[in-house]
C-alpha cells in the first residue's frame, strides 16, 4: 500500500479513536466555569465576555441544531463539537509527526521503505494516542469551551506549514501560506492562543526559503517573527478597531454623521488599500509583497467574524457583555480593558506606594447623538518600580487591594517588613510562575498526578501536585487517595493517576534524538513548545493565586511535546537496530511503546468520564426553583451565574426570575440592561436615568460620616447620593464637587399587610413581620452595583422577591444578613423580627416549611451519588453547601417542633449524596449529622456516619503520623488538632446515646494518637 494512503488511513483512525473516546465521556449537560455562558451565547447568538468569541459562538450554534428542538440536548451537541474538534486535532498531530519523521528519515525525492514506514507510523500513533488521553487536553475535549477548537487551529496551521515545507518548490505551494493566514484570522474569533504559532511558522519559512543560513540571519528571522506576531496581535486585531473608532469620532462629532459612519468609511479605505496593493504587486511582479498582502487580506477575512459582535450587541440580546455596539466600546471589549493592565517590562514592586496620578488619553462613551468624554485614563505613579516586574498588587474596583502581597511574602519566606528586590522578582517568577504554574501542569500530563484538587499554594503538599508514582510506595499517603471504593464516585481527592513518567521519558528521548538528527526541525518544535508555554507565562504575568488552575492555557505546549513522544519511538527503534533486524526493531518499538497510551488511557479514564455528571445543571436548577415567582436573584461567581444563564436561556427554566450578577452590576451597560424586560422578567425597579450612572458618573461614592443620629430611610439615602444638587455634594481639594454617603445606618419602613398581600410570606407568618428593617451598610464606598441595589431596595416596595444565591459572599450582601432566610439554595430577603438566637449564625436562618418543600419535593441532585466522576467544583464547592443547607434545615425543623420532618430530610440526604470527604472540614460538618441523628433518635443513621467519620479521620491521622516520622515540617497541625477534636466529640455523643462499642473504639484510638502527636499537641498548647 502506498505511503500516502497508509498515512491518511492511520490519521483518520486516530480521529475515530479520539472522537469515540471523547464522545463516550462527554458531559451530558452544561459544565462549570465559562461553559454555561458559551452554550447560552451560541444557542441564541449572544455576546459573551471579553474579548469575544464570535466564530466559536457561530460554530456552537451549528452544533446546537443537531438537538432537533430538544433543548436539554443542546449542550450535549455543543460538547460534541469540542469532542470532534479535539479528535481532528489528534488526526493533525499524527500527520504532523509523520511529516517531521519522514523529513528526518527519508531523503527528499526518495520513498520510505517498509521498515522506515513502520518507524514513522508507529511513532506517530504512539505520540498522537498518548496526547489523546492526557489530562489537560481531555478535560477541554468533553465540554463546550474554546480551547478544543483553539487546539484544532494550532494543529491545523502547524501541519499546514509542514505541508508547505514538503512542497515549497512546487508551483502554487504558497497557497498553504495563505491558508495558514486565513486560519489564523479565523482563530482570533475563537481564542488568541493560535497566534503563538507564528514564530515557529516563520522559522520553517526561513529555513526552507533562505539559502545563506547562519546564526545572525537566524536571529534576525526570529525577531522578524516576533514583529509579525506583534503586527497581527496589536496591529490587525487591536489598532484596526482603534483607528476605526477615531474615524467614527471625527465623522460623528465633527461632521454630524451617524454612529458607525466613520468606521464604515475607514474599512472601505482599508479594503481599498489592500486591494490596490495586491493589484500593484501583481502588476510590478513583486511576489513577496503579493504574498504578504494576500496573507494580510486573508487574516482580515478570518477576523471579519468579529462583525458579529456589534451586530448582535445592537440587537440587545439578553446576554450582551459590555454592550459593544460602537467602535470605542468594541476596542475596549477586544482589549479586555475592564480587567485592568498587567505590567510587563516595567512596573511597581508589590509594596510600592502611589505618589501621584497623571491624566492620559480621553475615555469616550456613546451619547445620544455624539461621543461624549467620560473622563481621562489615569496613569499611576509609584515611589519605586523595577524592570520586568513579576510581583505586583492587583487593585479592586473599590480601590482596595487583593491579598497578593501576603502571598508573595509567604511564598518567598519574606518578613513582614522586608522590601522586595529584583532578585525576589526572579525567584517568584522561577518558583511560582514557571514551576508551579507551568511545569507542574506539564508534569501532570506526562508524569502523573496525585489528585485533582487545587495545588497552587504549595510545592510540597500532595493536593494538586505531580507524581510519577514510582517512589510513592515508600511515602506516607492517605488511603483515601490511593484506594478507591467501588461504590463511591471517583472525585477530586481520590483521583490518583500516576503515569510512572513513561510519557515524559519517551518524549525526552525523542527531544534528544530529534536535535541529534535534525537540529533545525527540532528547533522549530522547541519554538512552538516555548511560545505556547513559557512565553504565555511571561506575557500573562499572573500576580498571585488564581480562581482556578490554569493548565488549559498551555495545551499547545503539551501538544508540541507529544511530537517528541512520537519521535522517541523512532529513537528506540533506531537503537534497537543495533541488535535486531530493522523490521523487528521498528515493530517491537511500536508495540512496546503503544503500552504508553494504553497506560495513560487506563489511568486517566476514570477522572475524565463525565458522562453521568449533572451537578452544574441541577445546582442552577435548584437555585431557580428556590426562588419565589418573579424573584430578583443576585449571584456573584462564575459557577453560579453561568450555569444559571444556561438553564434559563437555553432550557427556559424559570424565565420569570431575573438573574443579576453582582460582579457585572458595576458596569453602566449592565445596569441599563437590567432596566429592560428579559424573557418573562419585567424590568428591575431601577429608577435612575442613564445619565446618573453612566461611565465616569458616580463610579465610587465615598463615605463621609456626618454623625447622623439613628437610621435613615433607604429612599432618602438613595435620593441624596443620586442627587445632582450641589447641596448634596462635598467639595474636594481640587475644587470638584462629588456625591457622598453621609451615613451607614439604613432603615426601611414595613407595611405588614403589603408584605402578606405581595406573597412574601404567608398570612400565618404576619405576626413575625417587623415594622422597620434596620441595618448597617458595610463598605466605605458606594460603587455602581451598590447604588443600583439601593435603588431596587428603595423602590421595589416588596413587589418582587429579592434573593441571593447561597454562595454569594457576605461582603456582597450590604449588611442585610439579619433579614436573609434560606428557602433552599438561596437566601430570601424577609422582614421578620431579628432572631437574637441566630446572632452568631445569621445565615443559618430558614423559612423552614418553604425550604422543606423545596428540598424534599422539587430539587434535583446532580446524580451526585451515582456519577462515575465528580469534579472539584462539585465536591469542594457544592457538596459542602448541600450538607450545610441540610443541617440548617434539620436544626430549624427540630426547633419548630417538626422532628418527623427533620428525620425525612436526613434520609433524603443519605439517599441522594455520596459519603465522601473532599477535605477534613467535611468530617466536622458530618459530626453534626451524627449529633442530629442521635437527637432525633435515629441511632442506626448516627452510627453509620460516626463510623464513616472515624474511618476517614484514622486515615488522615495515620497519614500525618507517617509525615511526622519522616519530616515533621510537612505535618498539618490543624488537621491533627481537628481530627482529634472531632473524634472526641463523636465519642462523647456516642456515650450520651449509649453507643458503648463506638465510644470505646474511638477512646482507644484517641489515647493512641494523643501519644503519637504529643510533640505537636504540646507546642499548640
Short mmCIF file of C-alpha atoms in Angstrom, two decimals, residues 587-757:
data_model
loop_
_atom_site.label_atom_id
_atom_site.label_comp_id
_atom_site.label_asym_id
_atom_site.label_seq_id
_atom_site.Cartn_x
_atom_site.Cartn_y
_atom_site.Cartn_z
CA UNK A 587 7.70 -3.33 15.06
CA UNK A 588 8.97 -4.12 18.54
CA UNK A 589 9.48 -0.48 19.47
CA UNK A 590 5.99 0.39 18.24
CA UNK A 591 4.28 -2.46 20.06
CA UNK A 592 6.13 -1.84 23.32
CA UNK A 593 5.66 1.94 23.19
CA UNK A 594 1.93 1.57 22.44
CA UNK A 595 1.72 0.49 26.08
CA UNK A 596 2.29 4.17 26.96
CA UNK A 597 -1.01 5.49 25.51
CA UNK A 598 -2.78 2.42 26.92
CA UNK A 599 -1.34 3.22 30.35
CA UNK A 600 -2.34 6.88 30.11
CA UNK A 601 -5.84 5.95 28.96
CA UNK A 602 -6.36 3.44 31.75
CA UNK A 603 -5.17 5.87 34.42
CA UNK A 604 -6.95 8.96 33.14
CA UNK A 605 -10.28 7.47 32.03
CA UNK A 606 -11.94 7.50 35.43
CA UNK A 607 -11.13 11.14 36.09
CA UNK A 608 -12.42 12.28 32.69
CA UNK A 609 -15.59 10.24 32.29
CA UNK A 610 -18.19 12.93 32.88
CA UNK A 611 -20.97 11.04 31.10
CA UNK A 612 -23.08 10.72 34.25
CA UNK A 613 -22.42 14.08 35.95
CA UNK A 614 -25.22 16.65 36.16
CA UNK A 615 -24.09 18.87 39.02
CA UNK A 616 -23.81 22.24 37.19
CA UNK A 617 -27.23 21.90 35.57
CA UNK A 618 -29.02 20.68 38.68
CA UNK A 619 -27.49 23.14 41.12
CA UNK A 620 -28.54 26.01 38.85
CA UNK A 621 -31.98 24.43 38.59
CA UNK A 622 -32.18 24.30 42.38
CA UNK A 623 -31.17 27.95 42.64
CA UNK A 624 -34.02 28.91 40.33
CA UNK A 625 -36.56 26.60 41.96
CA UNK A 626 -35.63 28.06 45.36
CA UNK A 627 -36.86 31.48 44.20
CA UNK A 628 -40.45 32.68 44.63
CA UNK A 629 -42.26 33.83 41.46
CA UNK A 630 -40.81 36.88 39.68
CA UNK A 631 -37.82 36.98 42.01
CA UNK A 632 -34.66 39.03 41.57
CA UNK A 633 -31.78 36.61 42.11
CA UNK A 634 -28.37 38.11 42.90
CA UNK A 635 -25.33 35.98 42.11
CA UNK A 636 -21.59 36.64 42.09
CA UNK A 637 -19.25 33.87 40.95
CA UNK A 638 -18.86 32.22 37.54
CA UNK A 639 -20.01 28.82 38.76
CA UNK A 640 -23.27 30.27 39.99
CA UNK A 641 -24.04 32.62 37.16
CA UNK A 642 -23.03 30.79 34.00
CA UNK A 643 -24.96 27.62 34.78
CA UNK A 644 -27.97 29.75 35.72
CA UNK A 645 -27.75 31.55 32.40
CA UNK A 646 -27.68 28.21 30.62
CA UNK A 647 -30.70 26.81 32.49
CA UNK A 648 -32.71 29.93 31.79
CA UNK A 649 -31.52 30.99 28.32
CA UNK A 650 -31.40 27.53 26.74
CA UNK A 651 -33.82 25.29 28.60
CA UNK A 652 -36.18 28.09 29.60
CA UNK A 653 -36.26 27.13 33.27
CA UNK A 654 -37.94 29.81 35.40
CA UNK A 655 -37.83 32.67 32.86
CA UNK A 656 -39.68 34.85 35.39
CA UNK A 657 -36.59 35.10 37.61
CA UNK A 658 -34.21 37.98 36.86
CA UNK A 659 -30.60 36.89 37.34
CA UNK A 660 -28.31 39.73 38.40
CA UNK A 661 -24.57 39.10 38.56
CA UNK A 662 -23.15 41.47 41.17
CA UNK A 663 -19.65 41.36 39.67
CA UNK A 664 -21.11 42.78 36.42
CA UNK A 665 -23.59 45.10 38.12
CA UNK A 666 -20.88 47.76 38.46
CA UNK A 667 -21.00 48.28 34.69
CA UNK A 668 -23.29 51.02 33.39
CA UNK A 669 -24.16 48.83 30.41
CA UNK A 670 -25.33 46.03 32.72
CA UNK A 671 -27.48 48.28 34.88
CA UNK A 672 -29.06 49.64 31.71
CA UNK A 673 -29.84 46.10 30.55
CA UNK A 674 -31.50 45.40 33.90
CA UNK A 675 -33.90 48.27 33.14
CA UNK A 676 -35.30 46.28 30.22
CA UNK A 677 -37.52 43.24 30.03
CA UNK A 678 -35.72 39.90 29.71
CA UNK A 679 -37.52 36.64 28.90
CA UNK A 680 -40.62 36.74 31.14
CA UNK A 681 -38.98 39.01 33.70
CA UNK A 682 -40.13 42.62 33.81
CA UNK A 683 -37.52 45.41 34.14
CA UNK A 684 -35.96 45.81 37.56
CA UNK A 685 -37.26 48.68 39.70
CA UNK A 686 -34.23 50.86 38.97
CA UNK A 687 -35.47 54.45 38.72
CA UNK A 688 -32.20 56.19 37.86
CA UNK A 689 -31.84 57.65 34.41
CA UNK A 690 -28.78 56.54 32.45
CA UNK A 691 -27.15 59.96 32.94
CA UNK A 692 -26.94 59.34 36.68
CA UNK A 693 -24.79 56.21 36.46
CA UNK A 694 -23.14 56.23 33.03
CA UNK A 695 -19.40 55.68 32.78
CA UNK A 696 -17.49 58.41 34.62
CA UNK A 697 -20.50 59.40 36.73
CA UNK A 698 -20.80 58.17 40.35
CA UNK A 699 -18.23 55.43 39.76
CA UNK A 700 -17.50 55.31 43.51
CA UNK A 701 -19.28 57.41 46.15
CA UNK A 702 -17.20 57.75 49.30
CA UNK A 703 -18.48 57.64 52.88
CA UNK A 704 -18.08 60.85 54.90
CA UNK A 705 -19.52 60.39 58.38
CA UNK A 706 -21.91 63.25 59.18
CA UNK A 707 -22.82 61.77 62.59
CA UNK A 708 -26.48 61.42 61.71
CA UNK A 709 -28.41 60.12 64.72
CA UNK A 710 -30.40 56.92 64.26
CA UNK A 711 -31.17 55.23 60.96
CA UNK A 712 -32.09 56.96 57.71
CA UNK A 713 -34.67 55.65 55.28
CA UNK A 714 -33.00 53.94 52.35
CA UNK A 715 -35.01 56.04 49.90
CA UNK A 716 -33.73 59.25 51.48
CA UNK A 717 -30.18 57.95 51.33
CA UNK A 718 -30.58 56.96 47.70
CA UNK A 719 -32.16 60.28 46.71
CA UNK A 720 -29.30 62.13 48.44
CA UNK A 721 -26.41 60.23 46.86
CA UNK A 722 -28.03 60.26 43.40
CA UNK A 723 -28.90 63.96 43.53
CA UNK A 724 -27.35 66.41 41.08
CA UNK A 725 -27.89 69.29 43.52
CA UNK A 726 -24.62 70.84 44.73
CA UNK A 727 -26.11 70.96 48.23
CA UNK A 728 -25.96 67.15 48.32
CA UNK A 729 -22.27 67.10 47.40
CA UNK A 730 -18.96 67.62 49.12
CA UNK A 731 -16.14 69.73 47.70
CA UNK A 732 -12.78 68.02 47.24
CA UNK A 733 -9.36 69.62 47.47
CA UNK A 734 -9.20 70.21 43.72
CA UNK A 735 -12.49 72.11 43.85
CA UNK A 736 -14.68 69.46 42.25
CA UNK A 737 -17.96 68.57 43.93
CA UNK A 738 -18.97 64.95 44.26
CA UNK A 739 -21.76 62.96 45.86
CA UNK A 740 -21.02 61.29 49.19
CA UNK A 741 -22.59 58.83 51.62
CA UNK A 742 -23.39 60.64 54.90
CA UNK A 743 -24.43 57.61 56.99
CA UNK A 744 -24.21 53.84 57.01
CA UNK A 745 -27.28 53.29 59.20
CA UNK A 746 -30.22 52.47 56.94
CA UNK A 747 -33.85 51.58 57.54
CA UNK A 748 -36.86 50.54 55.52
CA UNK A 749 -40.40 51.01 56.85
CA UNK A 750 -42.59 47.94 56.52
CA UNK A 751 -46.34 47.58 55.94
CA UNK A 752 -47.14 44.01 57.10
CA UNK A 753 -50.38 43.92 55.11
CA UNK A 754 -48.49 44.71 51.89
CA UNK A 755 -45.90 42.04 52.69
CA UNK A 756 -48.61 39.38 53.01
CA UNK A 757 -50.55 40.72 50.02
#
